[in-house]
Short mmCIF file of C-alpha atoms and ligand atoms in Angstrom, two decimals:
data_model
loop_
_atom_site.label_atom_id
_atom_site.label_comp_id
_atom_site.label_asym_id
_atom_site.label_seq_id
_atom_site.Cartn_x
_atom_site.Cartn_y
_atom_site.Cartn_z
CA MET A 1 -188.41 121.17 15.08
CA ASP A 2 -186.32 118.45 12.72
CA TYR A 3 -189.25 116.61 11.50
CA PRO A 4 -188.57 113.80 8.86
CA GLY A 5 -190.97 114.83 6.74
CA ASN A 6 -190.31 117.35 4.06
CA LEU A 7 -192.66 120.56 4.23
CA PHE A 8 -192.89 122.55 0.37
CA VAL A 9 -193.81 126.06 0.07
CA VAL A 10 -195.60 127.41 -2.90
CA SER A 11 -196.68 130.97 -3.56
CA ALA A 12 -197.25 132.44 -6.93
CA PRO A 13 -199.25 135.42 -7.86
CA SER A 14 -202.65 134.74 -9.92
CA GLY A 15 -202.66 133.06 -13.46
CA THR A 16 -198.70 132.50 -13.14
CA GLY A 17 -199.32 128.68 -13.54
CA LYS A 18 -198.85 127.58 -9.44
CA SER A 19 -201.84 125.33 -9.64
CA SER A 20 -201.03 123.26 -12.48
CA LEU A 21 -197.48 122.82 -12.24
CA VAL A 22 -198.09 121.44 -8.47
CA LYS A 23 -201.12 119.29 -9.78
CA ALA A 24 -198.29 117.61 -12.75
CA LEU A 25 -195.57 117.64 -9.47
CA LEU A 26 -198.16 115.38 -7.53
CA GLU A 27 -199.19 113.08 -10.54
CA LEU A 28 -194.99 112.61 -10.72
CA ASP A 29 -194.04 112.46 -7.11
CA SER A 30 -196.49 110.18 -5.77
CA ARG A 31 -194.61 110.64 -2.19
CA LEU A 32 -196.01 114.24 -1.79
CA LEU A 33 -199.02 115.22 -0.35
CA VAL A 34 -200.73 118.58 -0.97
CA SER A 35 -202.61 119.66 2.15
CA ILE A 36 -206.03 121.15 1.47
CA SER A 37 -206.88 124.97 2.83
CA HIS A 38 -210.22 125.92 4.61
CA THR A 39 -211.27 129.35 2.79
CA THR A 40 -214.15 131.92 3.13
CA ARG A 41 -214.32 131.98 0.01
CA PRO A 42 -217.35 130.56 -2.01
CA PRO A 43 -216.59 127.97 -4.21
CA ARG A 44 -215.84 128.61 -8.07
CA GLY A 45 -217.12 126.86 -10.87
CA GLN A 46 -216.92 123.04 -10.56
CA GLU A 47 -215.45 123.50 -6.66
CA GLN A 48 -216.07 120.58 -4.78
CA HIS A 49 -216.29 120.99 -0.40
CA GLY A 50 -213.07 118.51 0.45
CA ARG A 51 -211.66 118.06 -2.63
CA GLU A 52 -210.08 122.13 -3.79
CA TYR A 53 -210.92 123.01 -0.44
CA LEU A 54 -212.36 123.52 3.35
CA PHE A 55 -215.64 126.28 2.78
CA ILE A 56 -217.02 127.52 5.50
CA GLU A 57 -218.11 130.15 6.49
CA ASP A 58 -216.94 133.67 8.48
CA PRO A 59 -217.35 132.76 11.53
CA GLU A 60 -216.40 129.62 12.20
CA PHE A 61 -212.86 130.69 10.86
CA ARG A 62 -212.63 133.19 13.33
CA GLY A 63 -213.25 130.75 16.08
CA MET A 64 -210.63 128.33 14.17
CA ILE A 65 -208.10 131.16 14.47
CA SER A 66 -209.09 131.69 18.23
CA HIS A 67 -208.50 127.82 19.43
CA GLY A 68 -204.82 128.44 17.53
CA ASP A 69 -206.24 125.86 14.91
CA PHE A 70 -204.07 127.13 11.73
CA PHE A 71 -200.31 126.98 11.12
CA GLU A 72 -200.84 129.99 9.46
CA TRP A 73 -203.76 131.95 7.78
CA ALA A 74 -203.71 134.96 5.62
CA GLU A 75 -207.04 137.38 4.31
CA VAL A 76 -206.18 137.26 0.62
CA HIS A 77 -207.74 139.40 -2.31
CA GLY A 78 -210.61 139.64 0.23
CA ASN A 79 -211.53 136.32 1.97
CA LEU A 80 -209.82 134.04 4.38
CA TYR A 81 -207.27 131.31 3.53
CA GLY A 82 -205.59 129.24 6.45
CA THR A 83 -203.71 125.88 6.38
CA SER A 84 -204.98 123.41 9.49
CA ARG A 85 -201.51 123.15 12.56
CA HIS A 86 -203.06 119.62 12.40
CA ALA A 87 -202.98 118.66 9.16
CA ILE A 88 -199.54 119.62 8.80
CA GLU A 89 -197.94 118.11 11.70
CA GLU A 90 -199.03 115.13 12.07
CA ARG A 91 -198.00 114.35 8.65
CA ILE A 92 -194.43 115.44 8.35
CA LYS A 93 -194.33 114.32 12.50
CA GLY A 94 -194.63 110.33 10.62
CA GLY A 95 -192.00 111.42 7.56
CA GLU A 96 -194.38 112.61 5.02
CA ASP A 97 -194.09 115.43 2.64
CA VAL A 98 -196.55 118.15 2.28
CA VAL A 99 -196.93 120.75 -0.24
CA LEU A 100 -198.65 123.78 0.14
CA GLU A 101 -199.91 125.89 -2.23
CA ILE A 102 -200.88 129.75 -0.35
CA ASP A 103 -199.86 133.05 -0.44
CA TRP A 104 -197.40 134.68 0.23
CA GLN A 105 -197.70 136.37 4.02
CA GLY A 106 -198.87 132.47 4.82
CA ALA A 107 -195.56 131.56 3.40
CA LEU A 108 -193.55 133.78 5.28
CA GLN A 109 -195.16 132.63 8.22
CA ILE A 110 -194.38 129.18 8.37
CA LYS A 111 -191.14 129.91 8.04
CA LYS A 112 -190.46 131.87 10.29
CA ILE A 113 -191.91 129.43 12.82
CA PHE A 114 -190.82 126.26 10.72
CA PRO A 115 -187.46 127.37 9.45
CA ASN A 116 -186.78 123.75 7.77
CA ALA A 117 -189.60 124.95 5.42
CA VAL A 118 -188.63 125.25 1.78
CA LEU A 119 -190.29 128.44 0.20
CA ILE A 120 -190.61 128.37 -3.67
CA PHE A 121 -191.59 131.46 -4.91
CA ILE A 122 -193.04 131.09 -9.11
CA LEU A 123 -192.18 134.30 -11.24
CA PRO A 124 -194.23 135.25 -14.56
CA PRO A 125 -192.02 135.66 -17.50
CA SER A 126 -192.72 139.16 -17.23
CA TYR A 127 -196.03 141.21 -16.02
CA GLU A 128 -197.25 141.42 -20.08
CA GLU A 129 -197.68 137.80 -20.01
CA LEU A 130 -199.39 136.97 -16.47
CA LEU A 131 -201.81 139.65 -18.32
CA GLN A 132 -202.59 137.22 -21.22
CA ARG A 133 -202.51 135.00 -19.00
CA LEU A 134 -205.32 135.92 -16.45
CA HIS A 135 -207.38 137.33 -19.79
CA ARG A 136 -206.87 134.12 -21.26
CA ARG A 137 -207.74 131.90 -18.53
CA GLY A 138 -210.92 133.52 -18.93
CA GLU A 139 -212.15 133.53 -15.11
CA ASP A 140 -212.02 137.07 -14.04
CA THR A 141 -214.35 139.92 -14.99
CA SER A 142 -211.86 143.40 -15.98
CA ASP A 143 -211.92 144.83 -12.83
CA VAL A 144 -211.23 141.73 -10.55
CA ILE A 145 -207.46 141.74 -13.55
CA GLU A 146 -207.10 144.54 -12.98
CA ILE A 147 -206.86 144.13 -8.53
CA ARG A 148 -204.29 141.14 -9.67
CA MET A 149 -202.13 142.81 -11.61
CA SER A 150 -201.92 145.42 -9.26
CA ASN A 151 -201.16 142.70 -6.20
CA ALA A 152 -199.29 141.13 -8.26
CA LYS A 153 -196.72 143.89 -8.53
CA VAL A 154 -196.14 143.26 -4.55
CA GLU A 155 -196.45 140.51 -4.85
CA VAL A 156 -193.10 139.38 -6.90
CA GLU A 157 -190.82 141.99 -4.71
CA GLN A 158 -191.18 138.86 -1.94
CA ALA A 159 -189.81 135.96 -3.88
CA GLN A 160 -186.75 138.04 -2.37
CA PHE A 161 -187.36 136.38 0.75
CA PHE A 162 -188.27 132.51 -0.52
CA ASP A 163 -185.40 129.93 -0.66
CA TYR A 164 -186.19 129.50 -4.66
CA VAL A 165 -187.11 130.44 -7.85
CA VAL A 166 -188.75 129.13 -10.17
CA VAL A 167 -189.88 131.06 -13.74
CA ASN A 168 -192.35 129.87 -15.67
CA SER A 169 -192.00 130.53 -19.31
CA LEU A 170 -191.62 127.01 -19.89
CA PHE A 171 -194.54 124.68 -18.07
CA GLU A 172 -192.05 121.47 -18.55
CA THR A 173 -188.95 123.40 -17.86
CA ALA A 174 -190.75 124.66 -14.67
CA LEU A 175 -191.82 121.63 -13.79
CA PHE A 176 -188.26 120.42 -14.19
CA ASP A 177 -186.76 123.10 -12.35
CA LEU A 178 -189.58 122.20 -8.61
CA LYS A 179 -188.85 118.48 -8.91
CA THR A 180 -184.92 119.16 -9.33
CA ILE A 181 -185.91 121.45 -5.57
CA VAL A 182 -187.45 118.59 -4.41
CA HIS A 183 -185.10 116.11 -4.99
CA ALA A 184 -182.54 118.15 -3.80
CA GLN A 185 -183.97 118.49 -0.39
CA ARG A 186 -184.38 114.86 0.23
CA LEU A 187 -180.39 114.82 -0.59
CA LYS A 188 -180.15 116.22 2.45
CA TYR A 189 -177.21 114.70 5.74
CA ALA A 190 -180.84 114.94 7.89
CA ALA A 191 -182.96 113.08 5.20
CA GLN A 192 -180.04 110.61 3.73
CA ARG A 193 -179.11 110.05 7.37
CA ARG A 194 -182.53 108.06 7.93
CA ASN A 195 -183.08 107.11 4.83
CA LYS A 196 -179.69 105.53 4.15
CA SER A 197 -179.78 104.44 7.73
CA VAL A 198 -177.92 101.20 6.86
CA VAL A 199 -175.42 102.93 4.64
CA PHE A 200 -175.17 105.50 6.97
CA ARG A 201 -174.00 102.97 10.12
CA ALA A 202 -171.53 101.07 7.87
CA LEU A 203 -169.26 104.20 7.11
CA ASN A 204 -169.48 104.51 10.96
CA LEU A 205 -171.03 108.37 10.42
CA VAL A 206 -173.18 109.13 13.10
P1 LIG B 301 -208.18 131.48 -5.07
O1 LIG B 301 -208.74 132.49 -4.69
O2 LIG B 301 -207.87 131.73 -6.36
O3 LIG B 301 -208.27 129.31 -5.05
O4 LIG B 301 -206.66 131.59 -4.51
C1 LIG B 301 -206.30 133.13 -3.87
C2 LIG B 301 -205.02 133.28 -3.10
O5 LIG B 301 -204.81 132.18 -1.82
C3 LIG B 301 -204.00 131.94 -4.07
O6 LIG B 301 -202.69 132.70 -3.21
C4 LIG B 301 -203.65 130.87 -2.74
O7 LIG B 301 -202.19 129.82 -3.53
C5 LIG B 301 -203.63 131.64 -1.72
N1 LIG B 301 -204.30 130.35 -0.60
C6 LIG B 301 -204.74 129.20 -0.60
N2 LIG B 301 -204.85 128.21 0.20
C7 LIG B 301 -203.70 129.30 1.13
C8 LIG B 301 -204.33 128.71 2.55
O8 LIG B 301 -204.28 127.52 3.45
N3 LIG B 301 -203.43 130.26 3.32
C9 LIG B 301 -202.43 131.17 2.78
N4 LIG B 301 -202.15 131.92 3.28
N5 LIG B 301 -203.30 131.08 1.67
C10 LIG B 301 -203.91 130.46 0.90
#
């Protein structure tokens, strides 16, 4: 599959700052679209159906699995999460660049079926800092933080299977790194041949 659009997949242990980084990246780059996932997790705080997630019940999610509606799906922290196949394929076929903010299991599934996907792993600077960030965020109880910290160790080990690694010590530096990855992808030969077709034709490049 060589589609004109790029698919960027961003994963990180919770508390690493992934959502804030992706949000800032989208604000800076109007050519990037984010895909809204389906989940069986109930909404938290101010979350709204259709904005953060499409919140659905377990039977509906499982029905979508059996119909092959998901590009990828995974169980994360006891809930089901999935990316709709339709939303992604239409967009990248149409030349749009899509960002997925999903867990590592989903990212690795995508790489298998779509090797051109660009996998980006965001690492915290240390486990101590990750623990402090989870406490500062104030969203989770101590028990949940403990589960997230033990999951983080497994998650961090998956970074070796990703194309790029960004360490989020300083937010602005990590954001710059993300922008650079997106920019570099758009400079690849196949992308430039599509985007700079006049130059390529003038230079007799195929
Ligand atoms: P949260 O419940 O905190 O919003 O998300 C929990 C985890 O699920 C995060 O790592 C998030 O990136 C991941 N996640 C969100 N949407 C999807 C999805 O569509 N597929 C997969 N595999 N993971 C997802």
